[in-house]
Amino acid sequence: MSYVGSQNPPQPRRPRRRPLTVAVAALVPGALLGWVVYDAVGEGGTDQASAQTPAASTSAPPTAPPTASSTSDDEKPSPAPSGPLKGKVVVIDPGHNPANFQHTAEINRKVNIGTNWKGCDTTGTSTNSGYTEAKFTLDVAHRLRTLLQQQGATVKLTQDGDRPYGPCIDERAKIGNKAEADAVVSIHADGSGAGNRGFHVILPAKVKAGTADTGPIIAPSRDLGERIAGNFARATGTAPSNYVGDGTGLVTRKDLGGLNLSTVPKVFIECGNMRDSEDVALLTSGAWRQKAARGISEGLVSFLEA
């Protein structure tokens, strides 16, 4: 994901009504351990960059056949086993689609996000060596789905690399709404400049325009975002973004259709910067991606059991 090019710039910072850091007691005290690890070993992760196609040096992912998508409007989430989250529905939104770059006309089509019109989707970003954001988000989504299902949650993905492109950002929101999800998390990685590091969680701003009305979901989404941020820091040992969010790991935006059009609690998480070599070492590590999935899962569990 990115704040430039086909993505939107960050909104001006609002005056904060209270200090808000990932380390405060309202989040997870254990997140302080993440800071210690970060200082000791230099781990981190962040997000912001130009959306682009995969590097030419890598082979392009094959175009998925236009078969019925697992996210069609008629599909219902699969039954989940018994566990502490039995009866809870979680929608995971893996950012972008591996084949988006082969369908530029389709993903450039404008859709209404309430405040304005935006492109259906983007290609996402990639590392300099060609590891794509779309591949990263699907991998983390699969790991996260397994962890949540093990605790009894019913889990639905907005896409699983099983459709030619998309879904568009308005349809992504619709999937969570139709599932009447108890929580939705959209997974991304950024592509900012080298030296920009650290994760951040994006929260919905107050929007009431057209079909968008985020008023009812602002408070629960903030609660969800704070819990994910604290647990992500603790599980991965990474620090909040050093370039957005004033060190809190939390950013509020009103220009994202996936948040504007949601009627259920939803946040985005930018797990790291795919253009910073230190973050890339984390994002391309399967062991670290498992930690990332665990951190997001623990944040979701904390929210759903509250």
C-alpha positions as protocol buffer text, in pm:
chain_id: "A"
residue {
  index: 1
  type: MET
  ca { x: 0 y: 0 z: 0 }
}
residue {
  index: 2
  type: SER
  ca { x: 113 y: 357 z: -51 }
}
residue {
  index: 3
  type: TYR
  ca { x: 40 y: 718 z: 20 }
}
residue {
  index: 4
  type: VAL
  ca { x: 158 y: 836 z: -319 }
}
residue {
  index: 5
  type: GLY
  ca { x: 84 y: 752 z: -681 }
}
residue {
  index: 6
  type: SER
  ca { x: -243 y: 562 z: -695 }
}
residue {
  index: 7
  type: GLN
  ca { x: -283 y: 579 z: -321 }
}
residue {
  index: 8
  type: ASN
  ca { x: -387 y: 878 z: -115 }
}
residue {
  index: 9
  type: PRO
  ca { x: -167 y: 1105 z: 98 }
}
residue {
  index: 10
  type: PRO
  ca { x: -197 y: 1089 z: 476 }
}
residue {
  index: 11
  type: GLN
  ca { x: -449 y: 1326 z: 626 }
}
residue {
  index: 12
  type: PRO
  ca { x: -329 y: 1626 z: 832 }
}
residue {
  index: 13
  type: ARG
  ca { x: -279 y: 1528 z: 1191 }
}
residue {
  index: 14
  type: ARG
  ca { x: -563 y: 1613 z: 1425 }
}
residue {
  index: 15
  type: PRO
  ca { x: -486 y: 1761 z: 1766 }
}
residue {
  index: 16
  type: ARG
  ca { x: -473 y: 1468 z: 2000 }
}
residue {
  index: 17
  type: ARG
  ca { x: -708 y: 1476 z: 2294 }
}
residue {
  index: 18
  type: ARG
  ca { x: -485 y: 1250 z: 2497 }
}
residue {
  index: 19
  type: PRO
  ca { x: -141 y: 1091 z: 2466 }
}
residue {
  index: 20
  type: LEU
  ca { x: -177 y: 765 z: 2282 }
}
residue {
  index: 21
  type: THR
  ca { x: 111 y: 529 z: 2246 }
}
residue {
  index: 22
  type: VAL
  ca { x: 127 y: 163 z: 2186 }
}
residue {
  index: 23
  type: ALA
  ca { x: 299 y: 125 z: 2520 }
}
residue {
  index: 24
  type: VAL
  ca { x: 25 y: 281 z: 2733 }
}
residue {
  index: 25
  type: ALA
  ca { x: -169 y: 64 z: 2973 }
}
residue {
  index: 26
  type: ALA
  ca { x: -479 y: 86 z: 2755 }
}
residue {
  index: 27
  type: LEU
  ca { x: -296 y: -129 z: 2503 }
}
residue {
  index: 28
  type: VAL
  ca { x: -71 y: -407 z: 2614 }
}
residue {
  index: 29
  type: PRO
  ca { x: 201 y: -348 z: 2874 }
}
residue {
  index: 30
  type: GLY
  ca { x: 395 y: -630 z: 2718 }
}
residue {
  index: 31
  type: ALA
  ca { x: 446 y: -411 z: 2411 }
}
residue {
  index: 32
  type: LEU
  ca { x: 728 y: -247 z: 2608 }
}
residue {
  index: 33
  type: LEU
  ca { x: 920 y: -565 z: 2556 }
}
residue {
  index: 34
  type: GLY
  ca { x: 893 y: -503 z: 2183 }
}
residue {
  index: 35
  type: TRP
  ca { x: 1064 y: -169 z: 2226 }
}
residue {
  index: 36
  type: VAL
  ca { x: 1350 y: -338 z: 2414 }
}
residue {
  index: 37
  type: VAL
  ca { x: 1393 y: -595 z: 2140 }
}
residue {
  index: 38
  type: TYR
  ca { x: 1379 y: -322 z: 1879 }
}
residue {
  index: 39
  type: ASP
  ca { x: 1653 y: -122 z: 2050 }
}
residue {
  index: 40
  type: ALA
  ca { x: 1862 y: -432 z: 2095 }
}
residue {
  index: 41
  type: VAL
  ca { x: 1842 y: -592 z: 1751 }
}
residue {
  index: 42
  type: GLY
  ca { x: 1718 y: -312 z: 1529 }
}
residue {
  index: 43
  type: GLU
  ca { x: 1398 y: -480 z: 1413 }
}
residue {
  index: 44
  type: GLY
  ca { x: 1115 y: -270 z: 1276 }
}
residue {
  index: 45
  type: GLY
  ca { x: 853 y: -235 z: 1004 }
}
residue {
  index: 46
  type: THR
  ca { x: 670 y: 44 z: 825 }
}
residue {
  index: 47
  type: ASP
  ca { x: 458 y: 148 z: 530 }
}
residue {
  index: 48
  type: GLN
  ca { x: 427 y: 400 z: 251 }
}
residue {
  index: 49
  type: ALA
  ca { x: 521 y: 384 z: -120 }
}
residue {
  index: 50
  type: SER
  ca { x: 431 y: 400 z: -484 }
}
residue {
  index: 51
  type: ALA
  ca { x: 205 y: 123 z: -609 }
}
residue {
  index: 52
  type: GLN
  ca { x: 382 y: -62 z: -885 }
}
residue {
  index: 53
  type: THR
  ca { x: 406 y: -387 z: -1078 }
}
residue {
  index: 54
  type: PRO
  ca { x: 639 y: -664 z: -966 }
}
residue {
  index: 55
  type: ALA
  ca { x: 1003 y: -618 z: -1061 }
}
residue {
  index: 56
  type: ALA
  ca { x: 1089 y: -734 z: -1409 }
}
residue {
  index: 57
  type: SER
  ca { x: 1350 y: -975 z: -1275 }
}
residue {
  index: 58
  type: THR
  ca { x: 1080 y: -1195 z: -1125 }
}
residue {
  index: 59
  type: SER
  ca { x: 839 y: -1413 z: -1314 }
}
residue {
  index: 60
  type: ALA
  ca { x: 489 y: -1272 z: -1326 }
}
residue {
  index: 61
  type: PRO
  ca { x: 228 y: -1463 z: -1130 }
}
residue {
  index: 62
  type: PRO
  ca { x: -6 y: -1662 z: -1354 }
}
residue {
  index: 63
  type: THR
  ca { x: -345 y: -1516 z: -1427 }
}
residue {
  index: 64
  type: ALA
  ca { x: -606 y: -1686 z: -1217 }
}
residue {
  index: 65
  type: PRO
  ca { x: -880 y: -1849 z: -1424 }
}
residue {
  index: 66
  type: PRO
  ca { x: -1213 y: -1665 z: -1417 }
}
residue {
  index: 67
  type: THR
  ca { x: -1378 y: -1926 z: -1200 }
}
residue {
  index: 68
  type: ALA
  ca { x: -1631 y: -1860 z: -928 }
}
residue {
  index: 69
  type: SER
  ca { x: -1466 y: -1662 z: -650 }
}
residue {
  index: 70
  type: SER
  ca { x: -1467 y: -1778 z: -291 }
}
residue {
  index: 71
  type: THR
  ca { x: -1588 y: -1428 z: -208 }
}
residue {
  index: 72
  type: SER
  ca { x: -1900 y: -1428 z: -423 }
}
residue {
  index: 73
  type: ASP
  ca { x: -2206 y: -1262 z: -276 }
}
residue {
  index: 74
  type: ASP
  ca { x: -2379 y: -1600 z: -238 }
}
residue {
  index: 75
  type: GLU
  ca { x: -2102 y: -1759 z: -35 }
}
residue {
  index: 76
  type: LYS
  ca { x: -2132 y: -1793 z: 338 }
}
residue {
  index: 77
  type: PRO
  ca { x: -1834 y: -1838 z: 573 }
}
residue {
  index: 78
  type: SER
  ca { x: -1744 y: -2202 z: 638 }
}
residue {
  index: 79
  type: PRO
  ca { x: -1847 y: -2352 z: 972 }
}
residue {
  index: 80
  type: ALA
  ca { x: -1575 y: -2327 z: 1238 }
}
residue {
  index: 81
  type: PRO
  ca { x: -1480 y: -2577 z: 1510 }
}
residue {
  index: 82
  type: SER
  ca { x: -1562 y: -2528 z: 1874 }
}
residue {
  index: 83
  type: GLY
  ca { x: -1343 y: -2292 z: 2074 }
}
residue {
  index: 84
  type: PRO
  ca { x: -1341 y: -1964 z: 2267 }
}
residue {
  index: 85
  type: LEU
  ca { x: -1425 y: -1771 z: 1948 }
}
residue {
  index: 86
  type: LYS
  ca { x: -1711 y: -1998 z: 1841 }
}
residue {
  index: 87
  type: GLY
  ca { x: -1987 y: -1782 z: 1700 }
}
residue {
  index: 88
  type: LYS
  ca { x: -1750 y: -1498 z: 1609 }
}
residue {
  index: 89
  type: VAL
  ca { x: -1703 y: -1400 z: 1246 }
}
residue {
  index: 90
  type: VAL
  ca { x: -1377 y: -1245 z: 1127 }
}
residue {
  index: 91
  type: VAL
  ca { x: -1315 y: -1120 z: 774 }
}
residue {
  index: 92
  type: ILE
  ca { x: -953 y: -1097 z: 661 }
}
residue {
  index: 93
  type: ASP
  ca { x: -887 y: -862 z: 371 }
}
residue {
  index: 94
  type: PRO
  ca { x: -551 y: -942 z: 204 }
}
residue {
  index: 95
  type: GLY
  ca { x: -453 y: -618 z: 32 }
}
residue {
  index: 96
  type: HIS
  ca { x: -440 y: -630 z: -350 }
}
residue {
  index: 97
  type: ASN
  ca { x: -452 y: -932 z: -579 }
}
residue {
  index: 98
  type: PRO
  ca { x: -148 y: -1107 z: -729 }
}
residue {
  index: 99
  type: ALA
  ca { x: -290 y: -1064 z: -1081 }
}
residue {
  index: 100
  type: ASN
  ca { x: -401 y: -700 z: -1051 }
}
residue {
  index: 101
  type: PHE
  ca { x: -108 y: -578 z: -1260 }
}
residue {
  index: 102
  type: GLN
  ca { x: -241 y: -779 z: -1555 }
}
residue {
  index: 103
  type: HIS
  ca { x: -576 y: -599 z: -1539 }
}
residue {
  index: 104
  type: THR
  ca { x: -490 y: -230 z: -1524 }
}
residue {
  index: 105
  type: ALA
  ca { x: -806 y: -115 z: -1704 }
}
residue {
  index: 106
  type: GLU
  ca { x: -1029 y: -299 z: -1461 }
}
residue {
  index: 107
  type: ILE
  ca { x: -852 y: -189 z: -1143 }
}
residue {
  index: 108
  type: ASN
  ca { x: -836 y: 173 z: -1263 }
}
residue {
  index: 109
  type: ARG
  ca { x: -1215 y: 187 z: -1294 }
}
residue {
  index: 110
  type: LYS
  ca { x: -1354 y: 442 z: -1048 }
}
residue {
  index: 111
  type: VAL
  ca { x: -1579 y: 344 z: -759 }
}
residue {
  index: 112
  type: ASN
  ca { x: -1760 y: 563 z: -508 }
}
residue {
  index: 113
  type: ILE
  ca { x: -1616 y: 562 z: -155 }
}
residue {
  index: 114
  type: GLY
  ca { x: -1860 y: 815 z: -9 }
}
residue {
  index: 115
  type: THR
  ca { x: -1625 y: 1112 z: 8 }
}
residue {
  index: 116
  type: ASN
  ca { x: -1514 y: 1085 z: -357 }
}
residue {
  index: 117
  type: TRP
  ca { x: -1435 y: 842 z: -637 }
}
residue {
  index: 118
  type: LYS
  ca { x: -1124 y: 623 z: -640 }
}
residue {
  index: 119
  type: GLY
  ca { x: -977 y: 347 z: -852 }
}
residue {
  index: 120
  type: CYS
  ca { x: -1117 y: -1 z: -799 }
}
residue {
  index: 121
  type: ASP
  ca { x: -785 y: -123 z: -658 }
}
residue {
  index: 122
  type: THR
  ca { x: -408 y: -93 z: -713 }
}
residue {
  index: 123
  type: THR
  ca { x: -128 y: -335 z: -785 }
}
residue {
  index: 124
  type: GLY
  ca { x: 31 y: -276 z: -447 }
}
residue {
  index: 125
  type: THR
  ca { x: 404 y: -240 z: -401 }
}
residue {
  index: 126
  type: SER
  ca { x: 701 y: -479 z: -388 }
}
residue {
  index: 127
  type: THR
  ca { x: 1054 y: -513 z: -261 }
}
residue {
  index: 128
  type: ASN
  ca { x: 1339 y: -412 z: -491 }
}
residue {
  index: 129
  type: SER
  ca { x: 1393 y: -780 z: -565 }
}
residue {
  index: 130
  type: GLY
  ca { x: 1031 y: -833 z: -669 }
}
residue {
  index: 131
  type: TYR
  ca { x: 862 y: -986 z: -364 }
}
residue {
  index: 132
  type: THR
  ca { x: 514 y: -840 z: -399 }
}
residue {
  index: 133
  type: GLU
  ca { x: 285 y: -693 z: -139 }
}
residue {
  index: 134
  type: ALA
  ca { x: 5 y: -913 z: -275 }
}
residue {
  index: 135
  type: LYS
  ca { x: 209 y: -1228 z: -208 }
}
residue {
  index: 136
  type: PHE
  ca { x: 298 y: -1104 z: 140 }
}
residue {
  index: 137
  type: THR
  ca { x: -61 y: -1020 z: 236 }
}
residue {
  index: 138
  type: LEU
  ca { x: -196 y: -1358 z: 123 }
}
residue {
  index: 139
  type: ASP
  ca { x: 70 y: -1544 z: 317 }
}
residue {
  index: 140
  type: VAL
  ca { x: -3 y: -1354 z: 639 }
}
residue {
  index: 141
  type: ALA
  ca { x: -378 y: -1393 z: 578 }
}
residue {
  index: 142
  type: HIS
  ca { x: -347 y: -1771 z: 549 }
}
residue {
  index: 143
  type: ARG
  ca { x: -144 y: -1791 z: 870 }
}
residue {
  index: 144
  type: LEU
  ca { x: -391 y: -1564 z: 1049 }
}
residue {
  index: 145
  type: ARG
  ca { x: -689 y: -1766 z: 927 }
}
residue {
  index: 146
  type: THR
  ca { x: -539 y: -2086 z: 1069 }
}
residue {
  index: 147
  type: LEU
  ca { x: -475 y: -1928 z: 1409 }
}
residue {
  index: 148
  type: LEU
  ca { x: -829 y: -1789 z: 1433 }
}
residue {
  index: 149
  type: GLN
  ca { x: -996 y: -2109 z: 1315 }
}
residue {
  index: 150
  type: GLN
  ca { x: -805 y: -2304 z: 1578 }
}
residue {
  index: 151
  type: GLN
  ca { x: -987 y: -2094 z: 1836 }
}
residue {
  index: 152
  type: GLY
  ca { x: -1328 y: -2153 z: 1681 }
}
residue {
  index: 153
  type: ALA
  ca { x: -1376 y: -1835 z: 1478 }
}
residue {
  index: 154
  type: THR
  ca { x: -1556 y: -1842 z: 1145 }
}
residue {
  index: 155
  type: VAL
  ca { x: -1313 y: -1680 z: 900 }
}
residue {
  index: 156
  type: LYS
  ca { x: -1373 y: -1538 z: 553 }
}
residue {
  index: 157
  type: LEU
  ca { x: -1119 y: -1389 z: 311 }
}
residue {
  index: 158
  type: THR
  ca { x: -1217 y: -1112 z: 70 }
}
residue {
  index: 159
  type: GLN
  ca { x: -994 y: -1279 z: -190 }
}
residue {
  index: 160
  type: ASP
  ca { x: -762 y: -1576 z: -197 }
}
residue {
  index: 161
  type: GLY
  ca { x: -580 y: -1526 z: -527 }
}
residue {
  index: 162
  type: ASP
  ca { x: -875 y: -1706 z: -681 }
}
residue {
  index: 163
  type: ARG
  ca { x: -1012 y: -1435 z: -908 }
}
residue {
  index: 164
  type: PRO
  ca { x: -867 y: -1249 z: -1209 }
}
residue {
  index: 165
  type: TYR
  ca { x: -836 y: -918 z: -1019 }
}
residue {
  index: 166
  type: GLY
  ca { x: -970 y: -726 z: -723 }
}
residue {
  index: 167
  type: PRO
  ca { x: -1215 y: -723 z: -558 }
}
residue {
  index: 168
  type: CYS
  ca { x: -1263 y: -348 z: -579 }
}
residue {
  index: 169
  type: ILE
  ca { x: -1236 y: -152 z: -256 }
}
residue {
  index: 170
  type: ASP
  ca { x: -1612 y: -102 z: -232 }
}
residue {
  index: 171
  type: GLU
  ca { x: -1674 y: -474 z: -274 }
}
residue {
  index: 172
  type: ARG
  ca { x: -1414 y: -552 z: -8 }
}
residue {
  index: 173
  type: ALA
  ca { x: -1616 y: -346 z: 239 }
}
residue {
  index: 174
  type: LYS
  ca { x: -1938 y: -509 z: 121 }
}
residue {
  index: 175
  type: ILE
  ca { x: -1801 y: -858 z: 192 }
}
residue {
  index: 176
  type: GLY
  ca { x: -1737 y: -771 z: 557 }
}
residue {
  index: 177
  type: ASN
  ca { x: -2072 y: -600 z: 590 }
}
residue {
  index: 178
  type: LYS
  ca { x: -2268 y: -887 z: 438 }
}
residue {
  index: 179
  type: ALA
  ca { x: -2091 y: -1138 z: 662 }
}
residue {
  index: 180
  type: GLU
  ca { x: -2196 y: -924 z: 961 }
}
residue {
  index: 181
  type: ALA
  ca { x: -1838 y: -962 z: 1077 }
}
residue {
  index: 182
  type: ASP
  ca { x: -1750 y: -901 z: 1438 }
}
residue {
  index: 183
  type: ALA
  ca { x: -1418 y: -762 z: 1313 }
}
residue {
  index: 184
  type: VAL
  ca { x: -1239 y: -702 z: 983 }
}
residue {
  index: 185
  type: VAL
  ca { x: -866 y: -649 z: 933 }
}
residue {
  index: 186
  type: SER
  ca { x: -710 y: -543 z: 604 }
}
residue {
  index: 187
  type: ILE
  ca { x: -347 y: -655 z: 570 }
}
residue {
  index: 188
  type: HIS
  ca { x: -89 y: -447 z: 382 }
}
residue {
  index: 189
  type: ALA
  ca { x: 280 y: -360 z: 356 }
}
residue {
  index: 190
  type: ASP
  ca { x: 414 y: -20 z: 252 }
}
residue {
  index: 191
  type: GLY
  ca { x: 667 y: 99 z: -1 }
}
residue {
  index: 192
  type: SER
  ca { x: 808 y: 420 z: 142 }
}
residue {
  index: 193
  type: GLY
  ca { x: 1162 y: 549 z: 122 }
}
residue {
  index: 194
  type: ALA
  ca { x: 1457 y: 368 z: 275 }
}
residue {
  index: 195
  type: GLY
  ca { x: 1497 y: 455 z: 642 }
}
residue {
  index: 196
  type: ASN
  ca { x: 1122 y: 474 z: 699 }
}
residue {
  index: 197
  type: ARG
  ca { x: 1043 y: 184 z: 926 }
}
residue {
  index: 198
  type: GLY
  ca { x: 784 y: 47 z: 1163 }
}
residue {
  index: 199
  type: PHE
  ca { x: 425 y: -76 z: 1144 }
}
residue {
  index: 200
  type: HIS
  ca { x: 110 y: 130 z: 1182 }
}
residue {
  index: 201
  type: VAL
  ca { x: -260 y: 57 z: 1213 }
}
residue {
  index: 202
  type: ILE
  ca { x: -506 y: 275 z: 1020 }
}
residue {
  index: 203
  type: LEU
  ca { x: -834 y: 367 z: 1189 }
}
residue {
  index: 204
  type: PRO
  ca { x: -1149 y: 508 z: 1024 }
}
residue {
  index: 205
  type: ALA
  ca { x: -1211 y: 880 z: 1060 }
}
residue {
  index: 206
  type: LYS
  ca { x: -1560 y: 1021 z: 1103 }
}
residue {
  index: 207
  type: VAL
  ca { x: -1718 y: 1026 z: 758 }
}
residue {
  index: 208
  type: LYS
  ca { x: -2080 y: 1087 z: 665 }
}
residue {
  index: 209
  type: ALA
  ca { x: -2117 y: 1135 z: 292 }
}
residue {
  index: 210
  type: GLY
  ca { x: -2315 y: 951 z: 29 }
}
residue {
  index: 211
  type: THR
  ca { x: -2340 y: 587 z: 134 }
}
residue {
  index: 212
  type: ALA
  ca { x: -2057 y: 624 z: 386 }
}
residue {
  index: 213
  type: ASP
  ca { x: -2127 y: 668 z: 757 }
}
residue {
  index: 214
  type: THR
  ca { x: -1848 y: 560 z: 989 }
}
residue {
  index: 215
  type: GLY
  ca { x: -1998 y: 710 z: 1303 }
}
residue {
  index: 216
  type: PRO
  ca { x: -2117 y: 379 z: 1451 }
}
residue {
  index: 217
  type: ILE
  ca { x: -1785 y: 200 z: 1396 }
}
residue {
  index: 218
  type: ILE
  ca { x: -1532 y: 462 z: 1506 }
}
residue {
  index: 219
  type: ALA
  ca { x: -1515 y: 366 z: 1874 }
}
residue {
  index: 220
  type: PRO
  ca { x: -1504 y: -14 z: 1829 }
}
residue {
  index: 221
  type: SER
  ca { x: -1258 y: 20 z: 1540 }
}
residue {
  index: 222
  type: ARG
  ca { x: -1024 y: 227 z: 1757 }
}
residue {
  index: 223
  type: ASP
  ca { x: -1046 y: -35 z: 2031 }
}
residue {
  index: 224
  type: LEU
  ca { x: -969 y: -306 z: 1775 }
}
residue {
  index: 225
  type: GLY
  ca { x: -680 y: -106 z: 1630 }
}
residue {
  index: 226
  type: GLU
  ca { x: -521 y: -34 z: 1967 }
}
residue {
  index: 227
  type: ARG
  ca { x: -535 y: -399 z: 2066 }
}
residue {
  index: 228
  type: ILE
  ca { x: -385 y: -514 z: 1736 }
}
residue {
  index: 229
  type: ALA
  ca { x: -109 y: -252 z: 1756 }
}
residue {
  index: 230
  type: GLY
  ca { x: -6 y: -350 z: 2107 }
}
residue {
  index: 231
  type: ASN
  ca { x: -8 y: -723 z: 2038 }
}
residue {
  index: 232
  type: PHE
  ca { x: 167 y: -684 z: 1702 }
}
residue {
  index: 233
  type: ALA
  ca { x: 450 y: -491 z: 1867 }
}
residue {
  index: 234
  type: ARG
  ca { x: 490 y: -752 z: 2137 }
}
residue {
  index: 235
  type: ALA
  ca { x: 469 y: -1056 z: 1907 }
}
residue {
  index: 236
  type: THR
  ca { x: 704 y: -926 z: 1637 }
}
residue {
  index: 237
  type: GLY
  ca { x: 941 y: -712 z: 1844 }
}
residue {
  index: 238
  type: THR
  ca { x: 897 y: -427 z: 1597 }
}
residue {
  index: 239
  type: ALA
  ca { x: 837 y: -62 z: 1682 }
}
residue {
  index: 240
  type: PRO
  ca { x: 564 y: 172 z: 1553 }
}
residue {
  index: 241
  type: SER
  ca { x: 621 y: 373 z: 1237 }
}
residue {
  index: 242
  type: ASN
  ca { x: 891 y: 639 z: 1252 }
}
residue {
  index: 243
  type: TYR
  ca { x: 730 y: 846 z: 976 }
}
residue {
  index: 244
  type: VAL
  ca { x: 354 y: 856 z: 1044 }
}
residue {
  index: 245
  type: GLY
  ca { x: 150 y: 839 z: 1363 }
}
residue {
  index: 246
  type: ASP
  ca { x: 384 y: 1035 z: 1591 }
}
residue {
  index: 247
  type: GLY
  ca { x: 524 y: 712 z: 1731 }
}
residue {
  index: 248
  type: THR
  ca { x: 184 y: 580 z: 1839 }
}
residue {
  index: 249
  type: GLY
  ca { x: 148 y: 318 z: 1566 }
}
residue {
  index: 250
  type: LEU
  ca { x: -201 y: 457 z: 1498 }
}
residue {
  index: 251
  type: VAL
  ca { x: -316 y: 673 z: 1208 }
}
residue {
  index: 252
  type: THR
  ca { x: -667 y: 799 z: 1131 }
}
residue {
  index: 253
  type: ARG
  ca { x: -773 y: 841 z: 768 }
}
residue {
  index: 254
  type: LYS
  ca { x: -1091 y: 930 z: 581 }
}
residue {
  index: 255
  type: ASP
  ca { x: -975 y: 858 z: 226 }
}
residue {
  index: 256
  type: LEU
  ca { x: -989 y: 478 z: 228 }
}
residue {
  index: 257
  type: GLY
  ca { x: -1302 y: 325 z: 80 }
}
residue {
  index: 258
  type: GLY
  ca { x: -1251 y: 0 z: 268 }
}
residue {
  index: 259
  type: LEU
  ca { x: -1298 y: 192 z: 593 }
}
residue {
  index: 260
  type: ASN
  ca { x: -1547 y: 455 z: 478 }
}
residue {
  index: 261
  type: LEU
  ca { x: -1796 y: 198 z: 349 }
}
residue {
  index: 262
  type: SER
  ca { x: -1764 y: -48 z: 636 }
}
residue {
  index: 263
  type: THR
  ca { x: -2057 y: -92 z: 873 }
}
residue {
  index: 264
  type: VAL
  ca { x: -1862 y: -326 z: 1103 }
}
residue {
  index: 265
  type: PRO
  ca { x: -1544 y: -263 z: 1309 }
}
residue {
  index: 266
  type: LYS
  ca { x: -1251 y: -254 z: 1069 }
}
residue {
  index: 267
  type: VAL
  ca { x: -886 y: -146 z: 1058 }
}
residue {
  index: 268
  type: PHE
  ca { x: -592 y: -167 z: 819 }
}
residue {
  index: 269
  type: ILE
  ca { x: -245 y: -273 z: 930 }
}
residue {
  index: 270
  type: GLU
  ca { x: 68 y: -176 z: 738 }
}
residue {
  index: 271
  type: CYS
  ca { x: 312 y: -439 z: 861 }
}
residue {
  index: 272
  type: GLY
  ca { x: 636 y: -291 z: 731 }
}
residue {
  index: 273
  type: ASN
  ca { x: 813 y: -100 z: 454 }
}
residue {
  index: 274
  type: MET
  ca { x: 904 y: -307 z: 148 }
}
residue {
  index: 275
  type: ARG
  ca { x: 1162 y: -47 z: 42 }
}
residue {
  index: 276
  type: ASP
  ca { x: 1372 y: -46 z: 357 }
}
residue {
  index: 277
  type: SER
  ca { x: 1636 y: -319 z: 368 }
}
residue {
  index: 278
  type: GLU
  ca { x: 1595 y: -386 z: 740 }
}
residue {
  index: 279
  type: ASP
  ca { x: 1218 y: -418 z: 711 }
}
residue {
  index: 280
  type: VAL
  ca { x: 1254 y: -631 z: 398 }
}
residue {
  index: 281
  type: ALA
  ca { x: 1461 y: -881 z: 596 }
}
residue {
  index: 282
  type: LEU
  ca { x: 1159 y: -921 z: 825 }
}
residue {
  index: 283
  type: LEU
  ca { x: 882 y: -917 z: 567 }
}
residue {
  index: 284
  type: THR
  ca { x: 1051 y: -1185 z: 356 }
}
residue {
  index: 285
  type: SER
  ca { x: 1103 y: -1415 z: 656 }
}
residue {
  index: 286
  type: GLY
  ca { x: 844 y: -1687 z: 703 }
}
residue {
  index: 287
  type: ALA
  ca { x: 923 y: -1702 z: 1073 }
}
residue {
  index: 288
  type: TRP
  ca { x: 859 y: -1328 z: 1110 }
}
residue {
  index: 289
  type: ARG
  ca { x: 535 y: -1347 z: 907 }
}
residue {
  index: 290
  type: GLN
  ca { x: 416 y: -1612 z: 1152 }
}
residue {
  index: 291
  type: LYS
  ca { x: 489 y: -1370 z: 1436 }
}
residue {
  index: 292
  type: ALA
  ca { x: 298 y: -1099 z: 1250 }
}
residue {
  index: 293
  type: ALA
  ca { x: -2 y: -1328 z: 1208 }
}
residue {
  index: 294
  type: ARG
  ca { x: 15 y: -1421 z: 1576 }
}
residue {
  index: 295
  type: GLY
  ca { x: 26 y: -1056 z: 1683 }
}
residue {
  index: 296
  type: ILE
  ca { x: -277 y: -968 z: 1469 }
}
residue {
  index: 297
  type: SER
  ca { x: -459 y: -1279 z: 1593 }
}
residue {
  index: 298
  type: GLU
  ca { x: -393 y: -1196 z: 1957 }
}
residue {
  index: 299
  type: GLY
  ca { x: -521 y: -843 z: 1902 }
}
residue {
  index: 300
  type: LEU
  ca { x: -838 y: -979 z: 1741 }
}
residue {
  index: 301
  type: VAL
  ca { x: -890 y: -1232 z: 2019 }
}
residue {
  index: 302
  type: SER
  ca { x: -847 y: -962 z: 2283 }
}
residue {
  index: 303
  type: PHE
  ca { x: -1107 y: -749 z: 2107 }
}
residue {
  index: 304
  type: LEU
  ca { x: -1356 y: -1030 z: 2045 }
}
residue {
  index: 305
  type: GLU
  ca { x: -1340 y: -1159 z: 2402 }
}
residue {
  index: 306
  type: ALA
  ca { x: -1369 y: -814 z: 2563 }
}
